[in-house]
Every structure is written in C-alpha cells, then in structure tokens.
C-alpha cells in the first residue's frame, strides 16, 4: 500500500504540481496512524513518488520556482479581503454552484458519522483554507477540491423522489447557464489575477 500511495502521489505531481495543495491534508489524515506505527512507510512513499516525479522536477524545478515567484509578485498581499474570499466565492458561483454548495454545507452539518466523512471534509475544507491564504488566485486550482463535496453529499443524501430530481435539475441548469454565458463567470467570480506569467 505504501508503494501504491507513492505511485499515486508521484503521478499526481506529474499531472499538476499544485496537486500537493489538495492532497497533503487528506492524505496525512488518512495515514496518520500508520506514520507512527510503521516508520518505514513515509520513506517508501517518498521514494516511489520521487522515482516517478523526481526526473521531471530535477529539470523543471528552477523554472517552476521562477514562475511561482513572478505569480506571487503579481498578486501583492494575500491578506486582503478579495484574496481571502476569492476561492469560496468561486466554489459558490462557478465550481459547485449555489445549489450544490448548499448541499455540501448541509452534508457537513448532518454527515459527521457518514463513512469517509473526515477525509472528504478535510479534503474540501482544508484544501479551501490552503487556497485562501496563498497568493495564487486561479479559479482552476479549486477543481481538485470539488469531488470531495460529492463524497460528502453521497454520505447523507439518498437519491429518489421529486425533491432529488428538483435539486439535480437546478444544479444542472446552473452549470449549463455558466457554460453558455461566459460573462456570468467573470461576474460571479471576479478575477484578482493579472494573468498567468508562465510561457507554455
């Protein structure tokens, strides 16, 4: 299992380096007991992840750090209110939409005893907290957090009936509207980002 976890983390880093922002807290919570009972686990996970992502990072880490520095410099202070509410507002209007956001909040209140609740809650809320305080404000960075909301809702919602159909229809309608009205995205999640300085 340590090898499997290391492989997943390594592939995640190869997919997107900001993957660590979404994965760090839920993974640490999920393996917290094994980290103390099996000291070699962390070394195995790190070795496998490094074997997969290490060669790419060895070549590209320098340019990535330069890019990160330029990105942070373009944002100024991350303590302003606009910075702090950017990702919660993006999740509310663009990511999940108001219907599913309300469902996720309700699931957080009602689903504390549901299977997998702790990992899903830490994945969503912990990841959101991390994003709130970092200077980078790209709406796409919230995307890896959204599946956690689905897990939370799945633990307490039981599909069926007119209420469920109405909720699903309202959520789908919101998504379709944002898909065809690009102005709505900028209005609902105004950018504080001057643009991505990375050269592709």
Short mmCIF file of C-alpha atoms in Angstrom, two decimals:
data_model
loop_
_atom_site.label_atom_id
_atom_site.label_comp_id
_atom_site.label_asym_id
_atom_site.label_seq_id
_atom_site.Cartn_x
_atom_site.Cartn_y
_atom_site.Cartn_z
CA UNK A 1 0.00 0.00 0.00
CA UNK A 2 2.91 2.35 0.61
CA UNK A 3 4.11 1.70 -2.94
CA UNK A 4 0.61 2.32 -4.29
CA UNK A 5 0.26 5.57 -2.37
CA UNK A 6 3.69 6.74 -3.52
CA UNK A 7 2.79 5.95 -7.13
CA UNK A 8 -0.48 7.88 -6.91
CA UNK A 9 1.24 10.90 -5.37
CA UNK A 10 4.03 10.77 -7.95
CA UNK A 11 1.59 10.65 -10.85
CA UNK A 12 -0.41 13.46 -9.23
CA UNK A 13 2.71 15.64 -9.11
CA UNK A 14 3.38 14.87 -12.75
CA UNK A 15 -0.17 15.89 -13.64
CA UNK A 16 -0.08 19.23 -11.82
CA UNK A 17 2.40 20.45 -9.24
CA UNK A 18 -0.32 22.27 -7.28
CA UNK A 19 -1.79 18.78 -6.72
CA UNK A 20 0.05 18.85 -3.40
CA UNK A 21 -2.22 21.67 -2.18
CA UNK A 22 -5.27 19.42 -2.48
CA UNK A 23 -3.66 16.13 -1.48
CA UNK A 24 -1.46 16.97 1.50
CA UNK A 25 -4.06 17.31 4.26
CA UNK A 26 -6.43 14.42 3.40
CA UNK A 27 -3.54 12.03 2.75
CA UNK A 28 -1.84 12.97 6.02
CA UNK A 29 -5.12 12.42 7.88
CA UNK A 30 -5.78 9.07 6.19
CA UNK A 31 -2.36 7.61 7.06
CA UNK A 32 -1.76 9.37 10.38
CA UNK A 33 -1.85 6.18 12.48
CA UNK A 34 0.42 4.22 10.16
CA UNK A 35 3.01 7.00 10.15
CA UNK A 36 3.75 6.29 13.83
CA UNK A 37 3.27 2.52 13.80
CA UNK A 38 5.24 1.95 10.58
CA UNK A 39 8.20 4.34 10.40
CA UNK A 40 9.36 2.98 7.05
CA UNK A 41 6.07 3.83 5.36
CA UNK A 42 6.87 7.51 4.83
CA UNK A 43 10.28 6.69 3.37
CA UNK A 44 8.74 4.18 0.96
CA UNK A 45 6.03 6.61 -0.16
CA UNK A 46 8.58 9.39 -0.67
CA UNK A 47 10.97 7.10 -2.57
CA UNK A 48 8.31 5.88 -5.01
CA UNK A 49 6.87 9.36 -5.57
CA UNK A 50 10.38 10.75 -6.12
CA UNK A 51 11.22 7.98 -8.59
CA UNK A 52 8.19 8.96 -10.68
CA UNK A 53 8.18 12.76 -10.44
CA UNK A 54 11.83 13.37 -9.50
CA UNK A 55 13.37 13.34 -13.00
CA UNK A 56 10.86 15.90 -14.29
CA UNK A 57 11.23 18.09 -11.20
CA UNK A 58 15.04 17.94 -11.43
CA UNK A 59 14.88 19.54 -14.88
CA UNK A 60 11.93 21.91 -14.35
CA UNK A 61 12.05 22.91 -10.68
CA UNK A 62 14.09 26.07 -11.36
CA UNK A 63 11.71 27.50 -13.99
CA UNK A 64 8.73 26.50 -11.86
CA UNK A 65 10.09 28.42 -8.86
CA UNK A 66 10.73 31.46 -11.05
CA UNK A 67 7.18 31.23 -12.35
CA UNK A 68 5.80 30.90 -8.81
CA UNK A 69 7.80 33.95 -7.71
CA UNK A 70 6.54 36.02 -10.63
CA UNK A 71 2.98 34.89 -9.94
CA UNK A 72 3.18 35.81 -6.26
CA UNK A 73 4.76 39.18 -7.06
CA UNK A 74 1.88 39.97 -9.37
CA UNK A 75 -0.70 39.50 -6.65
CA UNK A 76 0.69 41.70 -3.90
CA UNK A 77 -0.54 40.92 -0.41
CA UNK A 78 -2.65 37.82 0.11
CA UNK A 79 -4.23 39.22 3.26
CA UNK A 80 -6.82 41.42 1.59
CA UNK A 81 -10.50 40.50 1.75
CA UNK A 82 -10.69 39.99 -2.01
CA UNK A 83 -7.94 37.41 -1.79
CA UNK A 84 -9.46 35.58 1.15
CA UNK A 85 -12.95 35.27 -0.34
CA UNK A 86 -11.84 34.56 -3.91
CA UNK A 87 -11.92 30.76 -3.71
CA UNK A 88 -15.03 30.41 -1.51
CA UNK A 89 -16.82 32.74 -3.93
CA UNK A 90 -15.50 30.77 -6.89
CA UNK A 91 -16.73 27.49 -5.40
CA UNK A 92 -20.12 29.04 -4.65
CA UNK A 93 -20.78 30.52 -8.07
CA UNK A 94 -18.57 28.69 -10.57
CA UNK A 95 -17.32 25.46 -9.03
CA UNK A 96 -20.33 23.80 -7.43
CA UNK A 97 -22.98 26.45 -7.91
CA UNK A 98 -25.25 27.67 -5.12
CA UNK A 99 -27.44 24.54 -5.07
CA UNK A 100 -24.65 22.01 -4.62
CA UNK A 101 -22.73 24.35 -2.30
CA UNK A 102 -25.78 24.44 -0.03
CA UNK A 103 -25.94 20.65 -0.28
CA UNK A 104 -22.27 20.32 0.68
CA UNK A 105 -22.71 22.63 3.68
CA UNK A 106 -25.77 20.64 4.76
CA UNK A 107 -23.79 17.41 4.38
CA UNK A 108 -21.01 18.81 6.58
CA UNK A 109 -23.55 19.50 9.31
CA UNK A 110 -25.51 16.26 9.01
CA UNK A 111 -22.93 13.74 7.87
CA UNK A 112 -20.39 13.62 10.65
CA UNK A 113 -20.99 9.89 11.15
CA UNK A 114 -21.02 9.01 7.45
CA UNK A 115 -18.24 6.75 6.10
CA UNK A 116 -15.26 8.73 4.87
CA UNK A 117 -16.64 12.00 6.24
CA UNK A 118 -13.39 13.13 7.88
CA UNK A 119 -11.23 12.61 4.79
CA UNK A 120 -13.77 14.27 2.48
CA UNK A 121 -14.27 17.24 4.83
CA UNK A 122 -10.53 17.77 5.26
CA UNK A 123 -10.06 17.40 1.50
CA UNK A 124 -12.66 20.08 0.76
CA UNK A 125 -12.42 22.49 3.69
CA UNK A 126 -8.71 22.05 4.40
CA UNK A 127 -7.84 22.46 0.74
CA UNK A 128 -10.06 25.51 0.51
CA UNK A 129 -8.33 27.04 3.53
CA UNK A 130 -4.91 26.45 1.95
CA UNK A 131 -6.04 28.11 -1.29
CA UNK A 132 -7.49 31.07 0.57
CA UNK A 133 -4.16 32.08 2.07
CA UNK A 134 -1.85 31.51 -0.90
CA UNK A 135 -1.38 34.44 -3.30
CA UNK A 136 -2.19 32.50 -6.49
CA UNK A 137 -5.79 33.17 -7.50
CA UNK A 138 -6.61 30.95 -10.45
CA UNK A 139 -10.16 29.53 -10.35
CA UNK A 140 -8.91 26.29 -11.91
CA UNK A 141 -6.97 25.47 -8.74
CA UNK A 142 -10.23 24.76 -6.90
CA UNK A 143 -11.19 21.98 -9.33
CA UNK A 144 -9.39 19.16 -7.43
CA UNK A 145 -11.40 20.00 -4.30
CA UNK A 146 -14.84 19.61 -5.86
CA UNK A 147 -15.02 15.77 -5.86
CA UNK A 148 -14.80 15.91 -2.06
CA UNK A 149 -18.12 17.78 -1.98
CA UNK A 150 -19.69 14.93 -3.93
CA UNK A 151 -18.38 12.41 -1.40
CA UNK A 152 -19.79 14.48 1.46
CA UNK A 153 -23.22 14.68 -0.14
CA UNK A 154 -23.20 10.99 -1.08
CA UNK A 155 -22.81 10.13 2.60
CA UNK A 156 -26.09 11.76 3.63
CA UNK A 157 -28.23 12.14 0.50
CA UNK A 158 -30.39 9.31 -0.73
CA UNK A 159 -31.38 9.71 -4.40
CA UNK A 160 -35.00 9.39 -5.32
CA UNK A 161 -38.25 11.31 -5.43
CA UNK A 162 -39.24 14.71 -6.69
CA UNK A 163 -37.02 16.62 -4.26
CA UNK A 164 -33.93 14.87 -5.53
CA UNK A 165 -34.95 15.42 -9.14
CA UNK A 166 -35.57 19.11 -8.46
CA UNK A 167 -32.17 19.57 -6.81
CA UNK A 168 -30.37 17.76 -9.62
CA UNK A 169 -32.23 19.77 -12.26
CA UNK A 170 -31.47 23.08 -10.57
CA UNK A 171 -27.76 22.20 -10.26
CA UNK A 172 -27.60 21.11 -13.89
CA UNK A 173 -29.40 24.26 -15.07
CA UNK A 174 -26.88 26.44 -13.26
CA UNK A 175 -23.97 24.58 -14.88
CA UNK A 176 -25.50 24.86 -18.34
CA UNK A 177 -26.10 28.59 -17.86
CA UNK A 178 -22.47 29.19 -16.91
CA UNK A 179 -21.37 27.09 -19.88
CA UNK A 180 -23.15 29.31 -22.40
CA UNK A 181 -22.78 32.70 -20.68
CA UNK A 182 -19.10 33.49 -20.28
CA UNK A 183 -19.94 36.93 -18.86
CA UNK A 184 -21.61 35.23 -15.90
CA UNK A 185 -18.37 33.52 -14.89
CA UNK A 186 -16.48 36.80 -14.61
CA UNK A 187 -19.38 38.48 -12.87
CA UNK A 188 -19.83 35.69 -10.33
CA UNK A 189 -16.12 35.13 -9.72
CA UNK A 190 -14.33 38.39 -10.48
CA UNK A 191 -10.63 37.93 -11.04
CA UNK A 192 -7.93 39.40 -8.86
CA UNK A 193 -5.31 37.72 -11.02
CA UNK A 194 -3.40 39.92 -13.52
CA UNK A 195 -2.75 36.93 -15.75
CA UNK A 196 -0.61 33.85 -15.85
CA UNK A 197 3.06 34.81 -16.38
CA UNK A 198 4.07 31.31 -17.46
CA UNK A 199 5.24 30.70 -21.02
CA UNK A 200 3.79 27.49 -22.45
#
